[in-house]
XYZ file of N, CA and C in Angstrom:
546
model
N 128.114 113.096 98.667
C 128.170 111.742 99.196
C 127.990 111.778 100.711
N 127.479 110.694 101.229
C 127.205 110.574 102.656
C 128.110 109.518 103.258
N 128.668 109.818 104.432
C 129.516 108.849 105.142
C 128.619 107.838 105.842
N 128.893 106.564 105.625
C 128.167 105.484 106.287
C 129.153 104.629 107.070
N 128.703 104.145 108.208
C 129.470 103.204 109.022
C 128.726 101.877 108.963
N 129.452 100.836 108.557
C 128.861 99.519 108.354
C 129.634 98.504 109.191
N 128.920 97.673 109.952
C 129.550 96.613 110.741
C 129.358 95.282 110.029
N 130.426 94.478 110.007
C 130.386 93.167 109.366
C 130.779 92.104 110.382
N 130.103 90.965 110.339
C 130.446 89.870 111.234
C 130.085 88.534 110.624
N 130.754 87.478 111.083
C 130.472 86.111 110.635
C 130.954 85.142 111.699
N 130.168 84.068 111.915
C 130.642 83.032 112.833
C 130.457 81.623 112.274
N 130.126 81.505 110.995
C 130.018 80.208 110.337
C 130.880 80.194 109.086
N 131.399 79.033 108.745
C 132.197 78.895 107.531
C 133.565 79.536 107.682
N 134.160 79.891 106.544
C 135.463 80.561 106.545
C 135.211 82.043 106.802
N 135.160 82.397 108.064
C 134.757 83.740 108.481
C 135.619 84.823 107.852
N 136.925 84.654 107.893
C 137.821 85.683 107.370
C 137.633 85.867 105.867
N 137.595 84.773 105.119
C 137.415 84.867 103.667
C 136.080 85.523 103.327
N 135.043 85.176 104.073
C 133.722 85.755 103.823
C 133.722 87.256 104.071
N 134.306 87.694 105.179
C 134.319 89.125 105.489
C 135.143 89.910 104.472
N 136.274 89.364 104.061
C 137.098 90.055 103.061
C 136.386 90.115 101.716
N 135.702 89.028 101.333
C 134.947 89.029 100.075
C 133.783 90.020 100.143
N 133.125 90.095 101.284
C 132.023 91.052 101.443
C 132.536 92.482 101.318
N 133.695 92.768 101.899
C 134.284 94.110 101.772
C 134.603 94.411 100.310
N 135.120 93.419 99.583
C 135.386 93.624 98.148
C 134.090 93.881 97.390
N 133.029 93.159 97.740
C 131.731 93.375 97.091
C 131.228 94.795 97.339
N 131.369 95.271 98.557
C 130.941 96.639 98.866
C 131.774 97.649 98.092
N 133.082 97.410 98.012
C 133.974 98.327 97.294
C 133.639 98.381 95.810
N 133.127 97.284 95.260
C 132.813 97.214 93.833
C 131.408 97.713 93.503
N 130.596 97.958 94.505
C 129.202 98.337 94.278
C 129.089 99.759 93.745
N 128.164 99.942 92.820
C 127.901 101.270 92.284
C 127.295 102.143 93.380
N 127.795 103.360 93.501
C 127.278 104.289 94.497
C 127.942 104.180 95.851
N 128.969 103.320 95.958
C 129.670 103.129 97.232
C 131.166 103.255 96.996
N 131.804 104.083 97.800
C 133.267 104.184 97.799
C 133.737 103.757 99.179
N 134.398 102.609 99.237
C 134.902 102.114 100.509
C 136.128 102.924 100.898
N 136.069 103.573 102.050
C 137.147 104.444 102.518
C 138.167 103.660 103.329
N 137.703 102.798 104.225
C 138.606 102.030 105.082
C 137.865 100.841 105.670
N 138.630 99.801 105.969
C 138.104 98.619 106.651
C 139.007 98.344 107.846
N 138.406 98.105 108.982
C 139.170 97.853 110.208
C 139.839 96.486 110.164
N 140.788 96.284 111.065
C 141.272 94.920 111.283
C 140.104 94.066 111.790
N 140.172 92.773 111.535
C 139.127 91.868 112.018
C 139.422 91.481 113.458
N 138.372 91.440 114.252
C 138.499 91.117 115.673
C 137.692 89.868 115.996
N 138.237 89.028 116.841
C 137.594 87.803 117.283
C 136.745 88.125 118.509
N 135.468 87.705 118.474
C 134.561 88.055 119.568
C 133.650 86.879 119.903
N 133.189 86.856 121.125
C 132.243 85.843 121.564
C 130.880 86.147 120.931
N 130.111 85.096 120.645
C 128.758 85.277 120.111
C 127.875 85.919 121.178
N 126.991 86.799 120.730
C 126.055 87.463 121.638
C 124.641 87.053 121.250
N 123.895 86.606 122.217
C 122.494 86.220 122.043
C 121.632 87.221 122.809
N 120.339 87.093 122.689
C 119.440 88.004 123.396
C 119.674 87.915 124.910
N 120.075 86.735 125.395
C 120.319 86.545 126.832
C 121.687 87.049 127.259
N 122.546 87.363 126.301
C 123.902 87.809 126.612
C 124.925 86.989 125.849
N 126.169 87.008 126.324
C 127.248 86.288 125.648
C 127.020 84.783 125.715
N 127.387 84.090 124.615
C 127.243 82.637 124.533
C 128.599 82.021 124.208
N 129.377 81.658 125.237
C 130.719 81.121 125.003
C 130.711 79.758 124.317
N 129.557 79.076 124.258
C 129.469 77.765 123.621
C 129.199 77.851 122.120
N 128.799 79.005 121.636
C 128.512 79.188 120.207
C 129.811 79.471 119.456
N 129.829 79.208 118.148
C 131.026 79.561 117.366
C 131.330 81.052 117.518
N 132.619 81.378 117.656
C 133.034 82.771 117.831
C 132.856 83.537 116.531
N 132.672 84.830 116.660
C 132.541 85.725 115.511
C 133.870 86.366 115.161
N 134.007 86.704 113.891
C 134.974 87.705 113.454
C 134.145 88.923 113.121
N 134.592 90.084 113.561
C 133.874 91.332 113.321
C 134.816 92.407 112.830
N 134.271 93.318 112.056
C 135.003 94.484 111.601
C 134.029 95.592 111.257
N 134.568 96.742 110.940
C 133.765 97.900 110.548
C 134.355 98.478 109.276
N 133.475 98.923 108.401
C 133.897 99.604 107.176
C 133.326 101.016 107.181
N 134.134 101.951 106.723
C 133.680 103.322 106.498
C 133.531 103.490 104.997
N 132.404 104.048 104.590
C 132.140 104.220 103.164
C 131.531 105.583 102.911
N 131.731 106.065 101.710
C 131.017 107.233 101.200
C 130.023 106.687 100.185
N 128.792 107.176 100.219
C 127.778 106.620 99.329
C 126.839 107.686 98.783
N 126.362 107.413 97.586
C 125.306 108.234 96.989
C 123.960 107.533 97.136
N 123.968 106.316 97.666
C 122.732 105.560 97.850
C 121.939 106.120 99.026
N 120.632 106.010 98.947
C 119.783 106.366 100.081
C 119.988 105.322 101.181
N 119.559 105.608 102.408
C 119.713 104.607 103.471
C 119.070 103.263 103.117
N 117.870 103.293 102.539
C 117.186 102.042 102.212
C 117.832 101.334 101.027
N 118.336 102.082 100.055
C 119.054 101.456 98.940
C 120.354 100.827 99.439
N 121.011 101.475 100.381
C 122.221 100.900 100.964
C 121.875 99.634 101.743
N 120.790 99.651 102.499
C 120.339 98.455 103.209
C 120.076 97.319 102.223
N 119.413 97.621 101.106
C 119.161 96.599 100.081
C 120.473 96.004 99.582
N 121.464 96.857 99.339
C 122.771 96.385 98.892
C 123.410 95.486 99.954
N 123.390 95.917 101.208
C 123.989 95.125 102.285
C 123.322 93.756 102.389
N 122.000 93.721 102.268
C 121.287 92.447 102.344
C 121.569 91.573 101.125
N 121.771 92.176 99.956
C 122.132 91.404 98.759
C 123.520 90.790 98.920
N 124.451 91.535 99.501
C 125.795 90.998 99.754
C 125.703 89.845 100.760
N 124.905 90.015 101.805
C 124.710 88.924 102.766
C 124.198 87.665 102.061
N 123.175 87.819 101.232
C 122.585 86.674 100.527
C 123.602 86.016 99.601
N 124.408 86.821 98.923
C 125.429 86.297 98.018
C 126.417 85.407 98.765
N 126.580 85.661 100.041
C 127.531 84.896 100.843
C 126.833 83.884 101.756
N 125.632 83.485 101.377
C 124.961 82.387 102.055
C 124.117 82.738 103.252
N 123.882 84.009 103.491
C 123.053 84.398 104.634
C 121.608 84.007 104.375
N 121.057 83.257 105.296
C 119.645 82.902 105.264
C 119.023 83.552 106.485
N 118.034 84.389 106.245
C 117.397 85.079 107.361
C 116.501 84.102 108.104
N 116.887 83.814 109.327
C 116.134 82.874 110.149
C 116.020 83.426 111.543
N 116.527 82.670 112.482
C 116.434 83.054 113.888
C 117.201 84.348 114.149
N 116.516 85.275 114.778
C 117.183 86.506 115.189
C 118.203 86.149 116.260
N 119.351 86.771 116.233
C 120.436 86.527 117.178
C 121.099 85.170 116.944
N 120.878 84.550 115.778
C 121.436 83.231 115.497
C 122.810 83.301 114.852
N 123.375 82.114 114.599
C 124.658 82.014 113.917
C 124.491 82.454 112.469
N 125.588 83.005 111.880
C 125.479 83.582 110.543
C 126.737 83.389 109.734
N 126.536 83.141 108.433
C 127.670 83.143 107.515
C 128.148 84.568 107.300
N 127.209 85.521 107.363
C 127.551 86.934 107.196
C 126.431 87.791 107.758
N 126.801 88.787 108.513
C 125.852 89.759 109.055
C 126.434 91.136 108.786
N 125.674 91.971 108.097
C 126.127 93.341 107.820
C 125.053 94.293 108.329
N 125.448 95.205 109.194
C 124.519 96.180 109.768
C 124.935 97.591 109.404
N 123.958 98.409 109.069
C 124.182 99.834 108.856
C 124.114 100.501 110.228
N 125.237 101.022 110.682
C 125.342 101.598 112.019
C 124.990 103.081 112.011
N 125.527 103.799 111.036
C 125.344 105.246 110.958
C 125.277 105.650 109.497
N 124.419 106.608 109.186
C 124.283 107.126 107.831
C 124.321 108.650 107.923
N 125.526 109.193 107.808
C 125.684 110.642 107.940
C 125.077 111.105 109.253
N 124.367 112.204 109.204
C 123.702 112.723 110.385
C 122.217 112.410 110.393
N 121.800 111.442 109.580
C 120.374 111.146 109.450
C 119.882 110.161 110.490
N 118.646 110.359 110.880
C 117.931 109.413 111.729
C 116.863 108.770 110.859
N 116.828 107.449 110.862
C 115.824 106.698 110.114
C 115.200 105.711 111.084
N 113.887 105.664 111.124
C 113.211 104.695 111.987
C 111.913 104.292 111.313
N 111.937 103.096 110.735
C 110.732 102.547 110.130
C 110.758 101.035 110.286
N 109.830 100.341 109.641
C 109.728 98.890 109.820
C 110.937 98.120 109.283
N 111.725 98.717 108.398
C 112.879 98.031 107.799
C 114.219 98.441 108.388
N 114.308 99.646 108.904
C 115.623 100.187 109.223
C 115.547 101.173 110.383
N 116.510 101.049 111.294
C 116.684 102.033 112.357
C 118.142 102.477 112.337
N 118.354 103.766 112.114
C 119.692 104.364 112.083
C 119.637 105.646 112.896
N 120.574 105.850 113.799
C 121.688 105.004 114.172
C 121.206 103.641 114.681
N 122.062 102.635 114.514
C 121.720 101.283 114.954
C 121.378 101.330 116.441
N 120.243 100.737 116.836
C 119.766 100.907 118.212
C 120.608 100.245 119.300
N 121.480 99.293 118.943
C 122.286 98.625 119.970
C 123.786 98.820 119.782
N 124.188 99.628 118.822
C 125.623 99.815 118.556
C 126.368 100.330 119.785
N 125.733 101.166 120.581
C 126.401 101.770 121.739
C 126.763 100.765 122.829
N 126.202 99.554 122.758
C 126.481 98.549 123.784
C 127.236 97.339 123.227
N 127.807 97.486 122.037
C 128.487 96.372 121.374
C 129.962 96.689 121.140
N 130.815 96.058 121.929
C 132.253 96.297 121.752
C 132.736 95.821 120.391
N 132.068 94.830 119.811
C 132.479 94.325 118.503
C 132.149 95.288 117.371
N 131.394 96.325 117.651
C 131.180 97.433 116.711
C 132.083 98.607 117.093
N 132.085 98.962 118.356
C 132.811 100.151 118.809
C 134.322 100.022 118.672
N 134.887 98.870 119.017
C 136.340 98.715 118.992
C 136.919 98.843 117.581
N 136.377 98.130 116.578
C 136.937 98.318 115.234
C 136.643 99.699 114.660
N 135.520 100.294 115.027
C 135.188 101.641 114.555
C 136.190 102.642 115.119
N 136.484 102.517 116.398
C 137.456 103.407 117.028
C 138.828 103.275 116.372
N 139.182 102.063 115.958
C 140.467 101.845 115.287
C 140.565 102.647 113.994
N 139.450 102.803 113.303
C 139.437 103.550 112.043
C 139.306 105.049 112.239
N 138.589 105.443 113.284
C 138.285 106.858 113.477
C 138.309 107.191 114.972
N 139.474 107.577 115.496
C 139.595 107.862 116.928
C 138.681 108.984 117.425
N 138.168 109.810 116.535
C 137.271 110.892 116.956
C 135.804 110.571 116.652
N 135.501 109.315 116.356
C 134.138 108.922 115.977
C 133.132 109.231 117.078
N 131.938 109.631 116.631
C 130.822 109.908 117.529
C 129.615 109.121 117.034
N 128.969 108.402 117.932
C 127.728 107.709 117.617
C 126.588 108.641 117.987
N 125.943 109.162 116.976
C 124.887 110.148 117.171
C 123.878 109.659 118.219
N 123.590 110.523 119.173
C 122.641 110.206 120.224
C 123.251 109.520 121.433
N 124.539 109.136 121.329
C 125.167 108.393 122.426
C 126.507 108.957 122.865
N 127.207 109.636 121.976
C 128.475 110.238 122.365
C 129.671 109.658 121.639
N 130.845 109.977 122.180
C 132.106 109.553 121.563
C 132.266 108.035 121.675
N 132.656 107.424 120.558
C 132.847 105.974 120.527
C 133.879 105.550 121.569
N 134.939 106.323 121.714
C 135.971 106.004 122.706
C 135.380 105.935 124.113
N 134.522 106.884 124.465
C 133.906 106.900 125.793
C 132.933 105.737 125.965
N 132.173 105.437 124.920
C 131.223 104.324 124.981
C 131.959 103.007 125.205
N 133.053 102.804 124.471
C 133.821 101.569 124.600
C 134.451 101.463 125.985
N 134.940 102.555 126.492
C 135.521 102.560 127.842
C 134.443 102.180 128.866
N 133.235 102.673 128.663
C 132.140 102.427 129.603
C 131.732 100.946 129.620
N 131.650 100.314 128.440
C 131.175 98.923 128.399
C 132.307 97.903 128.505
N 133.538 98.326 128.233
C 134.671 97.405 128.249
C 134.877 96.773 126.882
N 136.104 96.366 126.631
C 136.469 95.809 125.331
C 136.949 94.380 125.516
N 136.125 93.415 125.101
C 136.483 92.001 125.205
C 136.955 91.429 123.877
N 137.077 92.267 122.854
C 137.495 91.782 121.542
C 138.964 91.382 121.561
N 139.328 90.492 120.621
C 140.723 90.070 120.479
C 141.128 90.236 119.025
N 142.359 90.630 118.782
C 142.841 90.658 117.399
C 142.758 89.248 116.811
N 142.527 89.164 115.533
C 142.437 87.871 114.860
C 143.687 87.053 115.147
N 143.501 85.894 115.787
C 144.618 85.019 116.106
C 145.488 85.512 117.238
N 145.025 86.563 117.959
C 145.875 87.177 118.976
C 145.356 87.012 120.376
N 146.021 87.709 121.276
C 145.675 87.679 122.694
C 144.511 88.625 122.961
N 144.048 88.616 124.187
C 142.965 89.520 124.584
C 143.330 90.961 124.274
N 142.329 91.754 123.963
C 142.555 93.162 123.648
C 143.036 93.901 124.885
N 143.922 94.828 124.659
C 144.416 95.658 125.760
C 143.519 96.858 125.991
N 142.484 96.985 125.149
C 141.636 98.158 125.215
C 142.119 99.247 124.287
N 143.359 99.138 123.825
C 143.887 100.101 122.856
C 143.408 99.708 121.473
N 143.130 100.679 120.628
C 142.660 100.325 119.300
C 143.745 99.619 118.507
N 143.356 98.600 117.695
C 144.323 97.949 116.828
C 144.722 98.874 115.696
N 145.616 98.405 114.819
C 146.047 99.236 113.693
C 144.846 99.647 112.860
N 145.005 100.712 112.088
C 143.867 101.297 111.393
C 143.300 100.432 110.304
N 144.091 99.579 109.689
C 143.573 98.760 108.616
C 143.374 99.528 107.332
N 143.813 100.766 107.298
C 143.674 101.552 106.081
C 144.616 101.001 105.026
N 144.141 100.960 103.813
C 144.963 100.467 102.716
C 145.099 101.556 101.671
N 146.139 101.457 100.880
C 146.361 102.442 99.827
C 145.187 102.451 98.864
N 144.818 103.617 98.395
C 143.780 103.753 97.382
C 142.390 103.372 97.841
N 142.169 103.295 99.159
C 140.836 103.008 99.656
C 140.449 101.542 99.589
N 141.375 100.661 99.186
C 141.065 99.240 99.125
C 140.995 98.677 100.534
N 140.153 97.662 100.743
C 140.077 97.047 102.065
C 141.414 96.457 102.473
N 141.700 96.521 103.744
C 142.957 95.963 104.265
C 142.883 94.453 104.320
């Protein structure tokens, strides 16, 4: 099995319910064993121009999974889960009922018209790095370095769900008994 890092986010509808349902869908999928899901973090929407404080805020989290699926089969699964939860592929960088990105797939590099792994912008996104660090304090983003160092470099603007601004310290691990999502 191959370890995959998957980022989940939503800024439309019942964000928390959607993200938890998506995690359950991933856990139930054939060829995927969900190892852990991070706590959900509240984050400002990011557009191509930068942060957009006027857009609906996102909830974001990261899931660690073991999979027997190929990178492209896993991408197909992630996109099917997005569609099941109302994702309509439209404007890039737009608002979403659900966004799931494959951040890392073992030690593999994939670059084609459908998929780039490691994710090309993960190293500059606190909404990916902060929840990932919470699950795996020794995490390394291939080609960029330790997740902890990357997050320190860019800063952490994420907030715990319903909480105050992040202190920069990782939130609780979100690990649940038996590998179930937290």
